[in-house]
Coordinates of C-alpha atoms in Angstrom, one line a residue:
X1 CA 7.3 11.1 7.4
X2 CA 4.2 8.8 6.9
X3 CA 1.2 10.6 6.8
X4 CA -1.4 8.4 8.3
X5 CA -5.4 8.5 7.1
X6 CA -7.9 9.4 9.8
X7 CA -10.6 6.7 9.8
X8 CA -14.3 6.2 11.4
X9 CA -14.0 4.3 15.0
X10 CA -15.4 1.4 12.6
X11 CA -12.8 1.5 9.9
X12 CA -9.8 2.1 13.1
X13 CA -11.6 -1.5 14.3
X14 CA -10.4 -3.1 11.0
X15 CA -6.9 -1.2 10.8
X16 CA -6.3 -2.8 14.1
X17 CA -7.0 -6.3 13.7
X18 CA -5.5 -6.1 10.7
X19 CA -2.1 -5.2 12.4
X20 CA -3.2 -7.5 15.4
X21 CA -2.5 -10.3 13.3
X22 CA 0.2 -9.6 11.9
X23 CA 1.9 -9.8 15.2
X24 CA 0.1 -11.8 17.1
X25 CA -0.5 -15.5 17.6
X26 CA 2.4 -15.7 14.5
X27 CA 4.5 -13.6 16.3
X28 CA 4.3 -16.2 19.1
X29 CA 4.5 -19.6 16.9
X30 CA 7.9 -17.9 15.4
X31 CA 10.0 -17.0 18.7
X32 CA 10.8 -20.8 18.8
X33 CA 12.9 -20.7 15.3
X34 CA 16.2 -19.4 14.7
X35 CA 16.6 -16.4 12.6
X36 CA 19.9 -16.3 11.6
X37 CA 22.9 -18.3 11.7
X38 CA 27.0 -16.9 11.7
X39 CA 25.3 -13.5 10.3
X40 CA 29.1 -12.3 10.2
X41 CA 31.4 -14.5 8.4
X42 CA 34.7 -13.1 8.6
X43 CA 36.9 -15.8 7.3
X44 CA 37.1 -14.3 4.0
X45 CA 38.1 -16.5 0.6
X46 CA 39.4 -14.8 -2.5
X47 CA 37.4 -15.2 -5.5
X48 CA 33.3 -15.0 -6.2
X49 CA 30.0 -16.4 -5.2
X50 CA 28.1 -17.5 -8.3
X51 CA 24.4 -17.9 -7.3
X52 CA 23.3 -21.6 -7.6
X53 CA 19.4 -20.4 -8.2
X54 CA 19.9 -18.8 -11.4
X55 CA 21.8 -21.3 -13.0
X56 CA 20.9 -21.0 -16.7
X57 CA 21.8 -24.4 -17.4
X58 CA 19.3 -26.2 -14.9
X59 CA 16.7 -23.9 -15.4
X60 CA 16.4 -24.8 -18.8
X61 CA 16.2 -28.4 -17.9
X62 CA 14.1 -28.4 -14.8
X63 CA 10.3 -29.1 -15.9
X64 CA 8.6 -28.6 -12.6
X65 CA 7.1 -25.6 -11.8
X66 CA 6.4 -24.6 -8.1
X67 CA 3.5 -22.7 -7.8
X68 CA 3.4 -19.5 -5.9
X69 CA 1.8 -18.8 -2.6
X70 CA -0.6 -15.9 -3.6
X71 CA -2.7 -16.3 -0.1
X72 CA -1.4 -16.6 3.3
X73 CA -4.8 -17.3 6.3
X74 CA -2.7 -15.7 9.6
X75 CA 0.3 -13.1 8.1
X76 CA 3.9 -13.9 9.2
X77 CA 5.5 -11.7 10.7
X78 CA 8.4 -13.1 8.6
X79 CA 6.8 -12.5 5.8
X80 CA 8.8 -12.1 2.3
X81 CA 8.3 -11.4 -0.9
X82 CA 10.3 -14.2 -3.4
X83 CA 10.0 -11.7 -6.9
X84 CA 11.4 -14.4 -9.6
X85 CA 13.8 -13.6 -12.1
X86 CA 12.1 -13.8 -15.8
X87 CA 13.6 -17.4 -16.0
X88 CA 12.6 -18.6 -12.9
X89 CA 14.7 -19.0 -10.1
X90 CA 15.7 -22.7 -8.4
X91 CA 14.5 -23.8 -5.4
X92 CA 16.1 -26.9 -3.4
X93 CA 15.5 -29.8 -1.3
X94 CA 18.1 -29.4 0.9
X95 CA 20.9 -26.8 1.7
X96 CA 23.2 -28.9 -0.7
X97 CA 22.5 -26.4 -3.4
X98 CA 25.6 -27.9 -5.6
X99 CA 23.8 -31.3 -5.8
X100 CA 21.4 -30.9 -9.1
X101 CA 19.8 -34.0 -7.4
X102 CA 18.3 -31.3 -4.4
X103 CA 16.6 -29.6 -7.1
X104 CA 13.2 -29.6 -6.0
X105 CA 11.3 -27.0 -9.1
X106 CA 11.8 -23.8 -10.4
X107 CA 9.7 -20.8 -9.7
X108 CA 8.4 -18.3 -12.2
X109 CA 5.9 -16.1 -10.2
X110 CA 6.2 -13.8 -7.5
X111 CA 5.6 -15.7 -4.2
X112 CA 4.7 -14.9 -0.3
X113 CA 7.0 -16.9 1.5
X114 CA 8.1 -17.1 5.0
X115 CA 11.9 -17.3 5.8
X116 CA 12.6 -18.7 8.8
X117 CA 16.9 -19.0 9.3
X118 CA 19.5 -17.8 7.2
X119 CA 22.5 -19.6 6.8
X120 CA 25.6 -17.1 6.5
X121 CA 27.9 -19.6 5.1
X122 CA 31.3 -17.6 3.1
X123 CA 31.9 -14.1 2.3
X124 CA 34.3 -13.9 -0.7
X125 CA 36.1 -11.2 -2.0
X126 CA 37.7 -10.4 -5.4
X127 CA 39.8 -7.3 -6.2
X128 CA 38.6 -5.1 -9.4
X129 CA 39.2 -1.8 -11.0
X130 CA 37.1 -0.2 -8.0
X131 CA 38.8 -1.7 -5.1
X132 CA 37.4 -4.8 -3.4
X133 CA 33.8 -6.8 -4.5
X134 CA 32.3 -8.8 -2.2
X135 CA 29.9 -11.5 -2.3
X136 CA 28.1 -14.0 -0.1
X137 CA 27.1 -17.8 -0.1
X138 CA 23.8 -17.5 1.8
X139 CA 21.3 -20.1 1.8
X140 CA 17.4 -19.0 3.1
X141 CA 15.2 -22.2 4.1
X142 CA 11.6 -20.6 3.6
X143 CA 8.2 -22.1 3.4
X144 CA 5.4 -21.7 0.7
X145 CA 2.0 -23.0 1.3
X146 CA 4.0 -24.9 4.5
X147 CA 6.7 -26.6 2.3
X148 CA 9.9 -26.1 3.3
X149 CA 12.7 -25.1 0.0
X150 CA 16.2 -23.8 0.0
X151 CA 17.8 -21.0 -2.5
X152 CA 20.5 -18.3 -2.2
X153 CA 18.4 -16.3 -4.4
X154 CA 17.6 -13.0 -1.7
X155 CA 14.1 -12.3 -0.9
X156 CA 12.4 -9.2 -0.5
X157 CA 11.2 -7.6 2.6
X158 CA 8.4 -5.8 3.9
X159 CA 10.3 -4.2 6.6
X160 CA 10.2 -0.5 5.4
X161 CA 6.5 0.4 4.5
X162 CA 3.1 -1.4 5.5
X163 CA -0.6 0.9 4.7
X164 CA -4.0 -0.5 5.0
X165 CA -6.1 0.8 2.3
X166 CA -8.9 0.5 4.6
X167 CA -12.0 1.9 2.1
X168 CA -10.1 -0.8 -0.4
X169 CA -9.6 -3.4 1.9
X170 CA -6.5 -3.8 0.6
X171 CA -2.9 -4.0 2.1
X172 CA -0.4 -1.8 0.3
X173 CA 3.4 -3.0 1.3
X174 CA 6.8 -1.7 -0.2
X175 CA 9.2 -5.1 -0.7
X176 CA 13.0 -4.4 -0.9
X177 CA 16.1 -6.5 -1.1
X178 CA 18.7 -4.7 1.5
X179 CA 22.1 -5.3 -0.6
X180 CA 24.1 -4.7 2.0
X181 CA 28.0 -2.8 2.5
X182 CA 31.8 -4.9 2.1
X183 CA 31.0 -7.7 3.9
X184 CA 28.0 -7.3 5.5
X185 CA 25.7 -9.0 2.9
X186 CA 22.5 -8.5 4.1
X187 CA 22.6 -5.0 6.2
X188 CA 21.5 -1.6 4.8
X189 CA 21.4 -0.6 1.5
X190 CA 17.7 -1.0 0.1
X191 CA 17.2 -1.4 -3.3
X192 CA 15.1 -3.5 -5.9
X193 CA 12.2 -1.9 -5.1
X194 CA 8.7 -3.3 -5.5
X195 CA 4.9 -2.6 -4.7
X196 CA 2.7 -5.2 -3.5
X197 CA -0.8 -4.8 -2.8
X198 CA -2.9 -7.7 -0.8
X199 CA -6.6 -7.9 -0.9
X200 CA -7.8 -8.7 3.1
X201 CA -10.0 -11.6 3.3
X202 CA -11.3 -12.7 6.7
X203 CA -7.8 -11.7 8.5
X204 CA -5.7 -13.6 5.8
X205 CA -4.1 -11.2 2.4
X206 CA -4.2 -12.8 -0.6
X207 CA -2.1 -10.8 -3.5
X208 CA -3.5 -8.3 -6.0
X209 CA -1.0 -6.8 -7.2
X210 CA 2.7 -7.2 -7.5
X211 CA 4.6 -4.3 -9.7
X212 CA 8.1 -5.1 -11.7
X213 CA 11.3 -3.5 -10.5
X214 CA 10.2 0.3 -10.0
X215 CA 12.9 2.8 -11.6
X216 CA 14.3 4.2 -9.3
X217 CA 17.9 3.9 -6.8
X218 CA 17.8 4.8 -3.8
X219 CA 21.5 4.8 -2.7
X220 CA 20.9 5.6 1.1
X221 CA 22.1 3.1 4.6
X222 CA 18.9 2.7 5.6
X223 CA 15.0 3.0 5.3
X224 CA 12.5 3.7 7.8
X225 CA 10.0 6.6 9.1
X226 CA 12.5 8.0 11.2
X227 CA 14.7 8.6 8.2
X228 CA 11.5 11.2 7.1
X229 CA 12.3 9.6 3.0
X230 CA 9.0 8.3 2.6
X231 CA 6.0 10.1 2.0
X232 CA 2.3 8.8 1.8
X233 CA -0.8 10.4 1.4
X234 CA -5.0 8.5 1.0
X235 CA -7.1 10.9 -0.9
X236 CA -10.2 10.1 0.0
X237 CA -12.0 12.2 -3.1
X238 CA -10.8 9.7 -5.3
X239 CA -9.4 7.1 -3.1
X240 CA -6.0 7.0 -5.0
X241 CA -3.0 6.2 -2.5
X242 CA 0.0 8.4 -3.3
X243 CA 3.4 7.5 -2.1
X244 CA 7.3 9.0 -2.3
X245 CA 10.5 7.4 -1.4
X246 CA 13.0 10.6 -1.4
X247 CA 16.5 8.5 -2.4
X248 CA 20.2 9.8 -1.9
X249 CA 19.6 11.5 -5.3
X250 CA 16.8 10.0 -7.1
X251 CA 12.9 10.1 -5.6
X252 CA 10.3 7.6 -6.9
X253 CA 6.4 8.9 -7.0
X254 CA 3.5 6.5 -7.5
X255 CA -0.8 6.2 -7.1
X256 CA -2.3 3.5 -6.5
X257 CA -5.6 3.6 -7.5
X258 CA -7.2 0.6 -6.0
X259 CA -6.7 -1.4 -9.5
X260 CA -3.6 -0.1 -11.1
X261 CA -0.1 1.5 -10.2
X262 CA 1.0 4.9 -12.3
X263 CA 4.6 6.0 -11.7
X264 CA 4.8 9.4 -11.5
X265 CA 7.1 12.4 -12.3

């Protein structure tokens, strides 16, 4: 269960507008767009998605770099985090993400972006030693710094964890990639965990702080308070932020000390 800090009446002021605008006039502008399209594509093809984004080939060759949004003035509430490969991952003009001629520039950073529909295009499926692997053609159309791109490369999201590190002024947010069961690509299964840590400026979050793939699995359906797996706890004494995910049978344990991130034992 979250353990939440008690603040001053002036510090609960700032928690809440904080959260106000994270769902509020954003909230509003993003009811008009459509989420998701076909999230359940049942007529399976045999053989295997191959991701278009991490194509080797046309990373090497693609110069341009897209730079990545580090600061975002009103929050989405559709906000994701795009965590690059080391490589770089491709991102497209158009949902044509064959067409080497959509290529619009590679990323290399991590990124705030806001994804705004999911296309749930083909669920394939090939047999192996293990029984049946699945995987999915998905294409996300997201915007970064209000440009729209296309890639089947999977975001992170915030969904599980969001703390205001109020005495900071910080915003310390867990990002995960939710890989999903047979053929439902995109529900359940967290994993591909990361830590990302937003300084609050005027009612906008710029990023501080984004950590690498922390080691740990955490092997369970799903992730939220009322699962009672994660664990947080603001020490005012030395203003470190502590945190635990408890995992099917691995549990990750980090601080956060304002500047820097220490996994612990």
């Amino acid at each position: 269960m979250t353990q939440y800090l008690k603040v001053a009446p002036s510090l609960a002021r700032f928690v809440f507008y904080f959260r106000s605008i994270l769902t509020g006039s954003a909230a509003r502008e993003a009811q008009a767009q459509a989420f998701v399209v076909a999230p359940f594509n049942f007529s399976i093809q045999n053989g295997a998605y191959t991701l278009a984004s991490t194509n080797e080939k046309a990373l090497t060759e693609v110069k341009t770099e897209i730079l990545p949004q580090t600061f975002m003035q009103k929050p989405d509430p559709n906000l994701f985090l795009l965590y690059a490969q080391p490589s770089g991952i491709l991102l497209f003009k158009s949902r044509n993400l064959k067409d080497s001629a959509n290529v619009a520039g590679k990323l290399t950073s991590p990124s705030m972006v806001v994804v705004d529909t999911i296309f749930h295009n083909q669920v394939y499926v090939q047999k192996s030693a293990n029984g049946e692997d699945y995987s999915f053609d998905i294409c996300y159309s997201l915007l970064i710094d209000g440009k729209r791109y296309y890639t089947d490369f999977r975001p992170h999201d915030f969904a599980a964890f969001r703390y205001p590190l109020v005495h900071h002024k910080q915003l310390f947010m867990l990002a995960s990639q939710d890989t999903g069961h047979d053929m439902y690509a995109d529900k359940g299964y967290p994993e591909h965990f990361h830590i990302a840590v937003f300084d609050m400026q005027n009612g906008g979050i710029k990023t501080r702080f984004v950590s690498e793939e922390l080691p740990f699995r955490y092997g369970n359906e799903f992730l939220d308070d009322s699962d009672n797996v994660i664990k947080s706890e603001y020490k005012a004494e030395d203003q470190t932020f502590r945190i635990e995910i408890k995992g099917l049978s691995e549990t990750y344990k980090g601080v956060w000390d304002g500047k820097d991130l220490k996994h612990l034992k």
